[in-house]
Coordinates of C-alpha atoms in Angstrom, one line a residue:
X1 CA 14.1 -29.1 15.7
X2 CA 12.9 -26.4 18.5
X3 CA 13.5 -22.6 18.4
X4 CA 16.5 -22.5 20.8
X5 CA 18.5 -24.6 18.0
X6 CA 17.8 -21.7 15.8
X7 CA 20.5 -19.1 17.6
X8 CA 17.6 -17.1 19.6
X9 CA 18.2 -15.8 22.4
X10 CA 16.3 -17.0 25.7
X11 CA 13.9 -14.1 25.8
X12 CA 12.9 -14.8 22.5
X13 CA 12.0 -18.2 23.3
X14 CA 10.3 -17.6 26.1
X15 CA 7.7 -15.2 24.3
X16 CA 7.1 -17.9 21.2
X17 CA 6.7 -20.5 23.7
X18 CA 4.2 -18.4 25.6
X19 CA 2.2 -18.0 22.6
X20 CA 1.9 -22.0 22.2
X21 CA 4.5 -22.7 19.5
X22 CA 6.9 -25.5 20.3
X23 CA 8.7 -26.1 17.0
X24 CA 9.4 -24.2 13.6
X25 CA 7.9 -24.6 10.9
X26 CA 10.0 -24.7 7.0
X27 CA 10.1 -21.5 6.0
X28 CA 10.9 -20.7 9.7
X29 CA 13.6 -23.0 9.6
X30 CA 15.0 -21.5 7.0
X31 CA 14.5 -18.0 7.1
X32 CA 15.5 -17.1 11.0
X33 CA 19.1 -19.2 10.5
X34 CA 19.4 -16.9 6.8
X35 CA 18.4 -13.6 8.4
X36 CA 20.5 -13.8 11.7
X37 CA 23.5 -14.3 9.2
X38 CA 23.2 -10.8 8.4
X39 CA 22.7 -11.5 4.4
X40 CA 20.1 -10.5 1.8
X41 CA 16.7 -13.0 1.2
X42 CA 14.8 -14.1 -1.3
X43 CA 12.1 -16.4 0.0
X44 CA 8.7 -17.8 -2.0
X45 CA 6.2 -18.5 0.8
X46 CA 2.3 -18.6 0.7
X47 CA 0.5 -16.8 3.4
X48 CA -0.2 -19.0 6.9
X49 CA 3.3 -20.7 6.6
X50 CA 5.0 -18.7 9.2
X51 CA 6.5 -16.6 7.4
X52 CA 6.0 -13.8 9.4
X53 CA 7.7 -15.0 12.3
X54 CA 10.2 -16.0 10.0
X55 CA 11.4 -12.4 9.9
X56 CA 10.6 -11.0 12.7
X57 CA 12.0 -13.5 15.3
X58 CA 15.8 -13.2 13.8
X59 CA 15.1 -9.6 13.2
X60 CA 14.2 -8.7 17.2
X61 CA 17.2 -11.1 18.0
X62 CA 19.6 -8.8 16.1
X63 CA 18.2 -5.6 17.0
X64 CA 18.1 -6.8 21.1
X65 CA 22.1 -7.7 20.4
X66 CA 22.9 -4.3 18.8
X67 CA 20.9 -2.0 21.8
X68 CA 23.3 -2.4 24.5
X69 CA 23.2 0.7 26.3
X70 CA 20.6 2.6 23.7
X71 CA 17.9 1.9 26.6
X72 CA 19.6 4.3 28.9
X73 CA 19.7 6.8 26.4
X74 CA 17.2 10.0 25.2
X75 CA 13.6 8.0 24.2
X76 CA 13.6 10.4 21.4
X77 CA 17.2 9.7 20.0
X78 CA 16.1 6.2 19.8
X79 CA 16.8 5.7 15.6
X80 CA 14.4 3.2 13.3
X81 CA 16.9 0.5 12.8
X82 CA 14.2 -1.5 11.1
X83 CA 11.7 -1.2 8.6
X84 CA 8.7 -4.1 7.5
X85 CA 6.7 -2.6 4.2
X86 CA 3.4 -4.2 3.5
X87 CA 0.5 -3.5 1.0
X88 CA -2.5 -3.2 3.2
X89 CA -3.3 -1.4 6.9
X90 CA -4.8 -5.0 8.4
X91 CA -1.7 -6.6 7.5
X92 CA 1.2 -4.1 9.2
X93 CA -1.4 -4.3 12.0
X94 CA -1.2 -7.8 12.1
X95 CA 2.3 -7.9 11.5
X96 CA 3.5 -5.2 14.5
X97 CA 0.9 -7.2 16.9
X98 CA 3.4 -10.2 16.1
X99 CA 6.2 -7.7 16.6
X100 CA 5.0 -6.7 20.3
X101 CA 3.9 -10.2 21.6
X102 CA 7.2 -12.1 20.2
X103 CA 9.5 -9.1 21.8
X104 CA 7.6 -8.5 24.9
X105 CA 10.4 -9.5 26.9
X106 CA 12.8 -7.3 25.0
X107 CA 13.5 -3.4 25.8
X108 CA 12.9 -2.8 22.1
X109 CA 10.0 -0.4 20.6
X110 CA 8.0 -0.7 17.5
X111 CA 5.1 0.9 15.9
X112 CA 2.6 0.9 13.0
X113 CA 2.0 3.3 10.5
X114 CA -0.7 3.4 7.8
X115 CA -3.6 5.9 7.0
X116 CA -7.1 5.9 7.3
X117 CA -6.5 7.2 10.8
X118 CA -4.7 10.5 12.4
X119 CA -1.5 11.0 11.4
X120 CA -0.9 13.2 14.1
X121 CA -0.6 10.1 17.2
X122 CA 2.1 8.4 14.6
X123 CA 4.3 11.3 14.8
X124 CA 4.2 11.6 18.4
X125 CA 5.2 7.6 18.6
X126 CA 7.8 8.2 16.5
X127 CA 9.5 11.4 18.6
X128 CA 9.4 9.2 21.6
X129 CA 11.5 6.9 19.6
X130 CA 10.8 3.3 17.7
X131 CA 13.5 0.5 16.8
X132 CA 11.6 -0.5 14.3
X133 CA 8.7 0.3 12.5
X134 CA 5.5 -1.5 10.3
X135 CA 4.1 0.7 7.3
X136 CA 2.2 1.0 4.2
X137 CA 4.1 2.6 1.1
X138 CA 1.2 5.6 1.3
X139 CA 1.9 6.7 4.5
X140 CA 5.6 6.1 5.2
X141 CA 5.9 8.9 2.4
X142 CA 3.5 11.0 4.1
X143 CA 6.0 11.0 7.1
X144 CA 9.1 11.3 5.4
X145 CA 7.6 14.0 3.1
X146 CA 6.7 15.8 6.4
X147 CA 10.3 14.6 8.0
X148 CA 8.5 13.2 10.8
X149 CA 10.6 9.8 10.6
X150 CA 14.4 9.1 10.0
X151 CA 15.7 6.1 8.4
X152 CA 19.1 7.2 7.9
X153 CA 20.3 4.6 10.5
X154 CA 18.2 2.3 9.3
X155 CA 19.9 -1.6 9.3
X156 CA 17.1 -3.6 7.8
X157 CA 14.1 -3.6 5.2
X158 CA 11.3 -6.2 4.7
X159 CA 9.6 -6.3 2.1
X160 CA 6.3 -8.3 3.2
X161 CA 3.9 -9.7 0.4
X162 CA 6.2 -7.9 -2.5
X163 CA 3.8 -9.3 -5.4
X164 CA 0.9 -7.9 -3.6
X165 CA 2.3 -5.0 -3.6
X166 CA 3.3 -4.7 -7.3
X167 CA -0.3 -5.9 -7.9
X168 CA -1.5 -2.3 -6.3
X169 CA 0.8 -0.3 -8.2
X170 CA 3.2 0.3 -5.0
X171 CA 6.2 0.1 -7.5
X172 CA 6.8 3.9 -7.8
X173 CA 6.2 4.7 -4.1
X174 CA 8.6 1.5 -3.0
X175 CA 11.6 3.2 -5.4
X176 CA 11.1 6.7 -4.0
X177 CA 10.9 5.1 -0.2
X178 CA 14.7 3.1 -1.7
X179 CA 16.0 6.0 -2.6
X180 CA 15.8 7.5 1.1
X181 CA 17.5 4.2 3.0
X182 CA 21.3 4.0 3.6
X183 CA 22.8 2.0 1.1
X184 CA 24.1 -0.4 3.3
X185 CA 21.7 -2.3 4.8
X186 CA 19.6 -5.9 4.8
X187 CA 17.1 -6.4 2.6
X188 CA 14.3 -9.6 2.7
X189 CA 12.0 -9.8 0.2
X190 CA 9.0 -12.2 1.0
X191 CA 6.7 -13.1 -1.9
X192 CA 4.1 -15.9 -2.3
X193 CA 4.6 -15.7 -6.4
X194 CA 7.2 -15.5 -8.6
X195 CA 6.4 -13.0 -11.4
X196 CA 8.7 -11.1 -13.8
X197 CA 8.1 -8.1 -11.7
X198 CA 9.1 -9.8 -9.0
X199 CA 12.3 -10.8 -10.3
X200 CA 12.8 -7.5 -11.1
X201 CA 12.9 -6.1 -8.1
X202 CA 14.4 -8.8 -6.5
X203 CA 17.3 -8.3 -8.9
X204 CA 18.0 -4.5 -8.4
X205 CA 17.5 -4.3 -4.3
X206 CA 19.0 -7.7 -3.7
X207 CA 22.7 -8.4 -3.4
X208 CA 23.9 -12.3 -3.6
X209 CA 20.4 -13.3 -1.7
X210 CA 19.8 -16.6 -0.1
X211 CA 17.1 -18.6 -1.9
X212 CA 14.5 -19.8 0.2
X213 CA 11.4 -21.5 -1.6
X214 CA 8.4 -24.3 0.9
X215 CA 6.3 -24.7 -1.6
X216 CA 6.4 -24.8 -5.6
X217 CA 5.7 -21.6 -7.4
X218 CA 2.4 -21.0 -8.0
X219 CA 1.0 -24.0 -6.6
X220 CA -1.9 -24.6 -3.6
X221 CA -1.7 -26.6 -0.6
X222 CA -2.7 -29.9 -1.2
X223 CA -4.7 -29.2 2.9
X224 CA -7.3 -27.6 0.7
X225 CA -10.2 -29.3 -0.6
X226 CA -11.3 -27.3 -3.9
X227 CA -14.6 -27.6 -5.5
X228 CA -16.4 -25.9 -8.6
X229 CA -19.9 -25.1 -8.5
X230 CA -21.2 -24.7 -12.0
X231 CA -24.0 -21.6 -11.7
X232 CA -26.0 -19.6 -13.7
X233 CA -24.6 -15.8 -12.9
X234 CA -28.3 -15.0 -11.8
X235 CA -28.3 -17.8 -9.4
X236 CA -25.1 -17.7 -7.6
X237 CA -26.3 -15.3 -4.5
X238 CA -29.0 -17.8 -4.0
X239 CA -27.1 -20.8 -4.7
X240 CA -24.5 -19.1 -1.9
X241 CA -27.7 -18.9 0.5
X242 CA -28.7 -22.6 0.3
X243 CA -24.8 -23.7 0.9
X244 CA -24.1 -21.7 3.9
X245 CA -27.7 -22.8 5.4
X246 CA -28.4 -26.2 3.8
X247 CA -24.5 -27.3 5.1
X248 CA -24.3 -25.2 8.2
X249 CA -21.4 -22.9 7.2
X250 CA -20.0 -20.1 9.8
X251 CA -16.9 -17.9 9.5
X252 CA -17.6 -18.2 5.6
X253 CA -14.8 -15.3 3.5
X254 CA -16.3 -14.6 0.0
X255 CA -14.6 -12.9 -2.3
X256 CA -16.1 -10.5 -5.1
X257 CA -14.5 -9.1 -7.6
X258 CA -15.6 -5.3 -7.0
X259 CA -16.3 -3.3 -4.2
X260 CA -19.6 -2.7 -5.3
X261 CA -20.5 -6.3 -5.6
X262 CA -19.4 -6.8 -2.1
X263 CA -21.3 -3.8 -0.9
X264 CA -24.6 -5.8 -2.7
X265 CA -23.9 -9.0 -1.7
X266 CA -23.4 -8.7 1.9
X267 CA -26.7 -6.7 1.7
X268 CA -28.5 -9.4 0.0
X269 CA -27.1 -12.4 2.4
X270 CA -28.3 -10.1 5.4
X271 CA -31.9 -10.2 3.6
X272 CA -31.8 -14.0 3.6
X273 CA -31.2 -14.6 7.3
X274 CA -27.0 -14.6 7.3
X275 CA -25.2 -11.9 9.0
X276 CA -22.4 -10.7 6.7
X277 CA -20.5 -7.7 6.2
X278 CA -18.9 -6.2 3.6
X279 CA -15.0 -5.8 3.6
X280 CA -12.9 -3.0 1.1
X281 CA -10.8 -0.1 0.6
X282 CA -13.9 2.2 0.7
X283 CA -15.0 1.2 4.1
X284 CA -13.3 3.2 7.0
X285 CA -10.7 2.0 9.2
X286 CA -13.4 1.2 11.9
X287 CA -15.5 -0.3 10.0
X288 CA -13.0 -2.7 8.6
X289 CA -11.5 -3.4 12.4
X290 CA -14.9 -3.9 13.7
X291 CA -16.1 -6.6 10.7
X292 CA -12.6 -8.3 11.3
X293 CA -13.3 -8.6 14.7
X294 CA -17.0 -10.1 14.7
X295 CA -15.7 -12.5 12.1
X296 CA -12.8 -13.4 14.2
X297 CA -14.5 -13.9 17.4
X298 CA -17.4 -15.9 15.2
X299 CA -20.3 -12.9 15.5
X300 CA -20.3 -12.8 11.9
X301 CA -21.1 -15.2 10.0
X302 CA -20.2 -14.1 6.6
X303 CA -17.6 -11.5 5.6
X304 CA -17.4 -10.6 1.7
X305 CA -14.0 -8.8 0.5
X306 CA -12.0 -7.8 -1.7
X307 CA -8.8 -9.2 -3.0
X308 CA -6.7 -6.6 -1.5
X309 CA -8.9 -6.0 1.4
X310 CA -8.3 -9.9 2.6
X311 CA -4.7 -9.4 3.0
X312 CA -4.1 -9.1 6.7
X313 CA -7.1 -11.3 7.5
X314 CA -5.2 -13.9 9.9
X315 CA -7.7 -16.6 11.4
X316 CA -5.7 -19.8 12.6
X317 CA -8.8 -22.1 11.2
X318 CA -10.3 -20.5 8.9
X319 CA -12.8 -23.2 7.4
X320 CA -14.3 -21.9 4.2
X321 CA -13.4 -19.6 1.3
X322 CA -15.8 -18.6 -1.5
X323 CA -14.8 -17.4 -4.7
X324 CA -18.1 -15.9 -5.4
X325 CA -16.4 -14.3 -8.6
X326 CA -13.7 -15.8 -10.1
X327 CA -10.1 -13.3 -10.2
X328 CA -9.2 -11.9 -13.5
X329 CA -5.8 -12.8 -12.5
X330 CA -5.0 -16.7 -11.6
X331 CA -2.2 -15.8 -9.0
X332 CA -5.0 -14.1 -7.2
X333 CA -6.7 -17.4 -6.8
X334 CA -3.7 -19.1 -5.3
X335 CA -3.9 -16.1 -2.5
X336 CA -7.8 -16.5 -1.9
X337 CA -7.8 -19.7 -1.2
X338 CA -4.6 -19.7 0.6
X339 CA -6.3 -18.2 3.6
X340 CA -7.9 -21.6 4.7
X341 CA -6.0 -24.7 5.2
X342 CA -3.2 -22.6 7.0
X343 CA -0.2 -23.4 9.3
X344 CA -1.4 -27.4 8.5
X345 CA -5.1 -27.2 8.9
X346 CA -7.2 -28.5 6.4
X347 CA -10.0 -26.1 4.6
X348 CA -13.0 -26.4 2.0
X349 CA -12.4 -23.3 -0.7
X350 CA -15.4 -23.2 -3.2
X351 CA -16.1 -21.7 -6.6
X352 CA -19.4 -20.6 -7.9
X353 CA -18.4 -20.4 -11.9
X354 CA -20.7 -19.0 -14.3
X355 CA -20.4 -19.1 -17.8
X356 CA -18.5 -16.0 -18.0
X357 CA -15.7 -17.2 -16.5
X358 CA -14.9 -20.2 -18.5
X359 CA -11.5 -18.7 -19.7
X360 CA -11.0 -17.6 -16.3
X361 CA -11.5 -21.1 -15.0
X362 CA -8.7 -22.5 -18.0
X363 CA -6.1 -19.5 -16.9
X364 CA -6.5 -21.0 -12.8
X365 CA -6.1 -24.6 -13.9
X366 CA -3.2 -24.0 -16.3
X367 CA -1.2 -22.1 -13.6
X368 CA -1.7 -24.7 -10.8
X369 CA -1.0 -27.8 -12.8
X370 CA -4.4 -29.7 -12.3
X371 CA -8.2 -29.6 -13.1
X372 CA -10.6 -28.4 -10.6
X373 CA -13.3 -31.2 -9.5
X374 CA -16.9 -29.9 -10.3
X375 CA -20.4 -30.6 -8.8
X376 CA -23.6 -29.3 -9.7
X377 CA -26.0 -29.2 -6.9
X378 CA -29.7 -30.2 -7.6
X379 CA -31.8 -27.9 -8.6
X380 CA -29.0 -25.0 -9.4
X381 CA -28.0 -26.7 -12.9
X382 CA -26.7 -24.1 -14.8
X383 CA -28.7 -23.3 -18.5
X384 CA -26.7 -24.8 -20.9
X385 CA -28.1 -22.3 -23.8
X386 CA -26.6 -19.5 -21.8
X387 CA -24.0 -17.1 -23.6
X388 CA -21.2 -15.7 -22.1
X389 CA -21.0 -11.9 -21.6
X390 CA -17.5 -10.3 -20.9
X391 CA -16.3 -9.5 -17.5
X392 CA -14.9 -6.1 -16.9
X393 CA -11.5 -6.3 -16.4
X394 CA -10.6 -5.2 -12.6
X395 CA -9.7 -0.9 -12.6
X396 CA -6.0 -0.3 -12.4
X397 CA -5.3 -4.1 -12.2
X398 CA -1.6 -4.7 -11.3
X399 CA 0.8 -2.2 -10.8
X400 CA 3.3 -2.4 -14.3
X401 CA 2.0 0.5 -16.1
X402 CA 0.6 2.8 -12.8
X403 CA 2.4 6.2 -13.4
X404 CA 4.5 7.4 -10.3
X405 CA 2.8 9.8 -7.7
X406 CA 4.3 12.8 -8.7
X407 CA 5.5 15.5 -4.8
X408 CA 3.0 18.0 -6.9
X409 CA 0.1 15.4 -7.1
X410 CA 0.4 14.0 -3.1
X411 CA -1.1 16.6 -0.9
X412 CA 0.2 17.8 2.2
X413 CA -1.8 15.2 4.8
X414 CA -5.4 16.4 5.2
X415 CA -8.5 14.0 5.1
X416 CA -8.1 11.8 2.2
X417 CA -9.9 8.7 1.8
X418 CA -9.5 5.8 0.2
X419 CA -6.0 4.7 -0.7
X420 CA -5.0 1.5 1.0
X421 CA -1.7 2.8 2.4
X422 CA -2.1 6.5 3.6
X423 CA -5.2 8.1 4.8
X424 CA -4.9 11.4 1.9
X425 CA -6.8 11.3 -0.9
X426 CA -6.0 13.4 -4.0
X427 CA -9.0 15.4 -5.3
X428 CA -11.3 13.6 -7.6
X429 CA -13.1 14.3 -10.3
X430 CA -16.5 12.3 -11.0
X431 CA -16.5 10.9 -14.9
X432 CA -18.4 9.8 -17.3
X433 CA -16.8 7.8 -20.1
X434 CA -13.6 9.0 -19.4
X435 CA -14.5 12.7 -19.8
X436 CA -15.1 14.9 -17.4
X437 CA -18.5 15.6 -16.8
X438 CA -18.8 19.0 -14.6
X439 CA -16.2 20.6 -17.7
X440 CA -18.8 22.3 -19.3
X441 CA -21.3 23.5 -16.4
X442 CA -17.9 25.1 -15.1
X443 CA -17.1 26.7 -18.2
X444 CA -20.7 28.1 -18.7
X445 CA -21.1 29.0 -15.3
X446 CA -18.0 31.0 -15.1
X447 CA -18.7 34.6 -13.6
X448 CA -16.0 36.7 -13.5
X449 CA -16.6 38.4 -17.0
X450 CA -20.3 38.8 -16.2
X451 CA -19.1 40.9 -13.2
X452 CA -16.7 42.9 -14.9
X453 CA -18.6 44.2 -17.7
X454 CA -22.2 44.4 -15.8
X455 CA -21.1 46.5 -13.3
X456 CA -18.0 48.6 -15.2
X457 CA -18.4 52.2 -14.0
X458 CA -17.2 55.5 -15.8
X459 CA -13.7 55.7 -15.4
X460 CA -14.1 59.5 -13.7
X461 CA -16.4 58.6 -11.0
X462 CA -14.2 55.6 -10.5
X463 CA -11.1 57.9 -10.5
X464 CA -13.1 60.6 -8.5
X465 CA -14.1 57.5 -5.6
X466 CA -10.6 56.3 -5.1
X467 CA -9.5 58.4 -2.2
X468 CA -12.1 57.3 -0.3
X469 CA -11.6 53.5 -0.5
X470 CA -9.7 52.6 2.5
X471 CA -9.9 49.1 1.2
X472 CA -6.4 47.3 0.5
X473 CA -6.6 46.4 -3.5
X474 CA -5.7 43.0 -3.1
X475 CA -8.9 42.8 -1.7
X476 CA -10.9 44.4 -4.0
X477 CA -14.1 42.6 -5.3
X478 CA -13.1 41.5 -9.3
X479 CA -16.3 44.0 -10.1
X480 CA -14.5 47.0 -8.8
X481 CA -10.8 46.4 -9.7
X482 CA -12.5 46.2 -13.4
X483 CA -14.1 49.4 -12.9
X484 CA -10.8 51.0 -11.6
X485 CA -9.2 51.1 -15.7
X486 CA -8.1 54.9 -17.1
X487 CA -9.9 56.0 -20.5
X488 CA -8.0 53.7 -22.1
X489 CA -8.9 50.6 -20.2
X490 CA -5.6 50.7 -18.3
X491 CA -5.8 49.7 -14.3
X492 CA -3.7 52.1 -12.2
X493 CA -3.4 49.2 -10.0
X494 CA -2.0 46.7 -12.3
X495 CA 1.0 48.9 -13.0
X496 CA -1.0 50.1 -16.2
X497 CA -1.6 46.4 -17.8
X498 CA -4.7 46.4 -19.2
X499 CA -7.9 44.2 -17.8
X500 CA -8.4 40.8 -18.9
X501 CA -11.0 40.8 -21.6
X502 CA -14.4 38.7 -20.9
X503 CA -13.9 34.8 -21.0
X504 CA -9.9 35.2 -21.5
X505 CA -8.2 32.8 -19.9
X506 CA -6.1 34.5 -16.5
X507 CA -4.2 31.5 -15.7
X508 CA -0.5 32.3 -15.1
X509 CA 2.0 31.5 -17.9
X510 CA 3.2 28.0 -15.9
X511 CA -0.2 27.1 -15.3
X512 CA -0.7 28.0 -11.9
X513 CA -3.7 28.8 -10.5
X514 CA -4.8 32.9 -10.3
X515 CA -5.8 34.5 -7.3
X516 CA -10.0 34.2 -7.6
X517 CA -9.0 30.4 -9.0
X518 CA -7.7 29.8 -5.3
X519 CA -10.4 31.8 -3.6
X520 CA -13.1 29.9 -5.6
X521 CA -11.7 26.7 -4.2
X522 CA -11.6 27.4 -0.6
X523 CA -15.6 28.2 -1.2
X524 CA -16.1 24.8 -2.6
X525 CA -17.3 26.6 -5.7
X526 CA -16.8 26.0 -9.2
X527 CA -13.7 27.6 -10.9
X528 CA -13.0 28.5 -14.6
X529 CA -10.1 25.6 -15.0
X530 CA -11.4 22.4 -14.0
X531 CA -7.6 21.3 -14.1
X532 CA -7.1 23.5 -10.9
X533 CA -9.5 20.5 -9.1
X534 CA -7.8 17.2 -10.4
X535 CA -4.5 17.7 -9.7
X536 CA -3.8 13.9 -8.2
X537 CA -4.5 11.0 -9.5
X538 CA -6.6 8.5 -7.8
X539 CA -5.6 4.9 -6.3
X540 CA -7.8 1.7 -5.8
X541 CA -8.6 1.4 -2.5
X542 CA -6.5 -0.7 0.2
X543 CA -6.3 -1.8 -2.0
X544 CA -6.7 0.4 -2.6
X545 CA -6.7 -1.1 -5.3
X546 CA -9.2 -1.4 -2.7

């Protein structure tokens, strides 16, 4: 079978052709025949299948058939006629890349939105006018919160790497993106696992959705060759070292189970003689394009990530995965080692297993249906007297019991950091032990009372000075407006309310922040409710997540 048997029209060809594919492959074959009938989609599809170009071939084609005569109109009445969600910023960048080389020869335009960059160059793409657009959850809300894009003509929805998604807590910010679409409309829903969350959401946005499944649930190609290393915890950065050297390894992805450990192991392969870099929600936009690139273009010899910082990583040949820490969740494993042995090459992914993750090992095996052969390598045998000591379970792992983003707790878009699908962070506050540790200091340190009753004048010469201020009162010091009180302790200038007593609390009845509160903040100092400063909640990074 070829793509011109699958309905696409000749420019369409032309570009995949260009790009060196001659025929489809399953879930292509499925998917672009499913999509151009204008119906809903449910499709199970591991990453390097082709899935992408499953949707997005059949989704230019109808697009290019529905512009007749839109070219000749106003650029900026152009509408977004179709919309691909995905869960990290590497991924809608791979995506819309795929987007812009298999439409080249169609007068259709598309562009990516996600944060960790200006906002402002996003907005000015989408007043000249998109067909279709590429986004993270995070900052598609920032534009729609802002008004900056309109999806009320909008004619499709993809919903790229769904279960990824649930895994970062996207849930909330996918149902408040729903509830802004037309009603009618096409929605595809492309997941690589099947999960009761998954068939959740598959059951409330999908209406009578073709079925399209290329490989069993849960399951890894049979292209890659798996192996377990059995390693003392202490050993495995070394044990790393003397594979990638001893067997020549290059273009080597490891994962780690924190961002920290990928932060310190990329530090300590660099030590040993192997140029690596560390991949993750934390690390800026440039610095996550510029590893990507050195790894793709074989400058780098190692790259250590993240789970959630890996999706997007598209490398035709990718030879060898590590897992230098085991996932707490097995689906996870399925998706690590799923970026080798891609599109039918063949790939090596590896396992260095410590005794901690024995149980972790059992959960992996009993989700794919079959033991993992293991090998110890000479002179790294593992210590057989070794205890296991627990693993701490991944922060904010999968997205079930995330609590929405409340409009109060998003901020307007302003530098934010580290949240894998818009570039504004809510403020933070550092903890210890769950408590937060600055509480006290900015309760001790709290100066307004000190002010007011140090300096509190006689109410006379206070009274007999007032015609002389020329200074508004709104912008009197908080040491003067207490000294301006009558006999009684009454302000004139408070419409005869008394002053607030030393230490009382002068938050407004709803909570709201008080005047000296606000000014406080933009000083960067301390104020006297700590609550004032942690108004959002944080998100893993790109993960967020990672």
């Amino acid at each position: 079978m070829s793509f011109d048997s699958l309905g696409l029209s000749e420019p369409v060809v032309r570009a995949v052709h260009e790009l060196g594919y001659t025929s489809p492959t399953p879930i292509q074959k499925q998917a672009i025949p499913a999509v151009l009938e204008g119906g809903d989609l449910l499709a199970g599809a591991q990453t390097g299948t082709g899935k992408t170009a499953g949707f997005t071939l059949p989704i230019l084609e109808r697009l290019s058939r529905s512009s007749t005569g839109q070219e000749s109109s106003a650029r900026a009445a152009r509408p977004v006629r179709a919309l691909i969600l995905t869960p990290t910023r590497e991924l809608a960048a791979q995506v819309e890349a795929s987007v812009r080389a298999y439409g080249k020869y169609l007068k259709l335009k598309s562009t990516v939105l996600f944060g960790g960059v200006g906002i402002n160059p996003q907005i000015e793409a989408l007043k000249r006018g998109v067909d279709l657009v590429v986004a993270t959850p995070g900052r598609l809300l920032d534009h729609m919160q802002q008004k900056t894009i309109d999806v009320s003509r909008l004619e499709i929805l993809v919903l790229d790497e769904a279960d990824r998604m649930l895994d970062m807590g996207f849930i909330h910010d996918i149902k408040r993106v729903l509830a802004q679409l037309p009603k009618k409309r096409q929605n595809l829903l492309f997941s690589a696992t099947f999960s009761d969350e998954i068939k959740a959401l598959a059951d409330s946005l999908l209406e009578a959705p073709a079925l399209i499944e290329v490989a069993r649930r849960n399951t890894t190609t049979e292209l890659v060759t798996q192996t377990i290393y059995p390693v003392d915890r202490e050993r495995k950065r070394e044990l790393l070292t003397h594979l990638i050297k001893t067997r020549n390894w290059f273009q080597v992805l490891v994962f780690t189970r924190t961002k920290h450990g990928a932060n310190r192991l990329a530090e300590q392969l660099t030590k040993d003689g192997v140029s690596a870099l560390a991949i993750h929600g934390n690390k800026s936009q440039s610095a996550r394009t510029r590893a990507l690139a050195e790894f793709k273009d074989g400058t780098l010899q190692v790259l250590v990530a993240t789970d959630i910082a890996a999706r997007g990583i598209d490398i035709d040949q990718l030879p060898h995965v590590v897992n230098f820490d085991l996932p707490n969740v097995p689906e996870d494993y399925v998706h690590r080692i799923g970026r080798t042995g891609r599109a039918g090459a063949t790939g090596e992914a590896v396992s260095l297993v410590c005794v901690d993750e024995r149980q972790l090992l059992k959960d992996i095996e009993k989700l794919i249906k079959r033991a993992v052969p293991q090998e110890v390598i000479p002179g790294f045998e593992p210590d057989p007297n070794a205890k296991p000591e627990p693993i701490q379970p991944r922060r904010n792992q999968g997205g079930a019991n995330r609590k929405p983003r409340s409009d109060e707790s998003r901020p307007q878009p302003a530098a934010r950091g580290k949240e894998p699908g818009s570039s504004h962070a809510a403020p933070r506050a550092e903890t210890r032990g769950g408590q937060t540790s600055d509480a006290k200091r900015i309760d001790t340190k709290r100066v307004d009372a000190k002010r007011g009753d140090a300096k509190r004048a006689d109410p006379k010469r206070a009274e007999a000075k007032r015609p002389d201020s020329t200074r508004p009162d709104a912008k009197r010091p908080d040491a003067k407006r207490g000294a301006e009180s009558d006999k009684h302790g009454r302000n004139p200038a408070r419409g005869g309310k008394p002053n607030a007593a030393p230490g009382a609390d002068t938050r407004k009845p709803d909570g709201s922040n008080t005047r000296h509160e606000m000014e406080a903040r933009g000083r960067g100092q301390r104020t006297s409710n700590p609550g004032a400063l942690l108004g959002g909640r944080s998100r893993p990074s790109a993960a967020t997540g990672d």
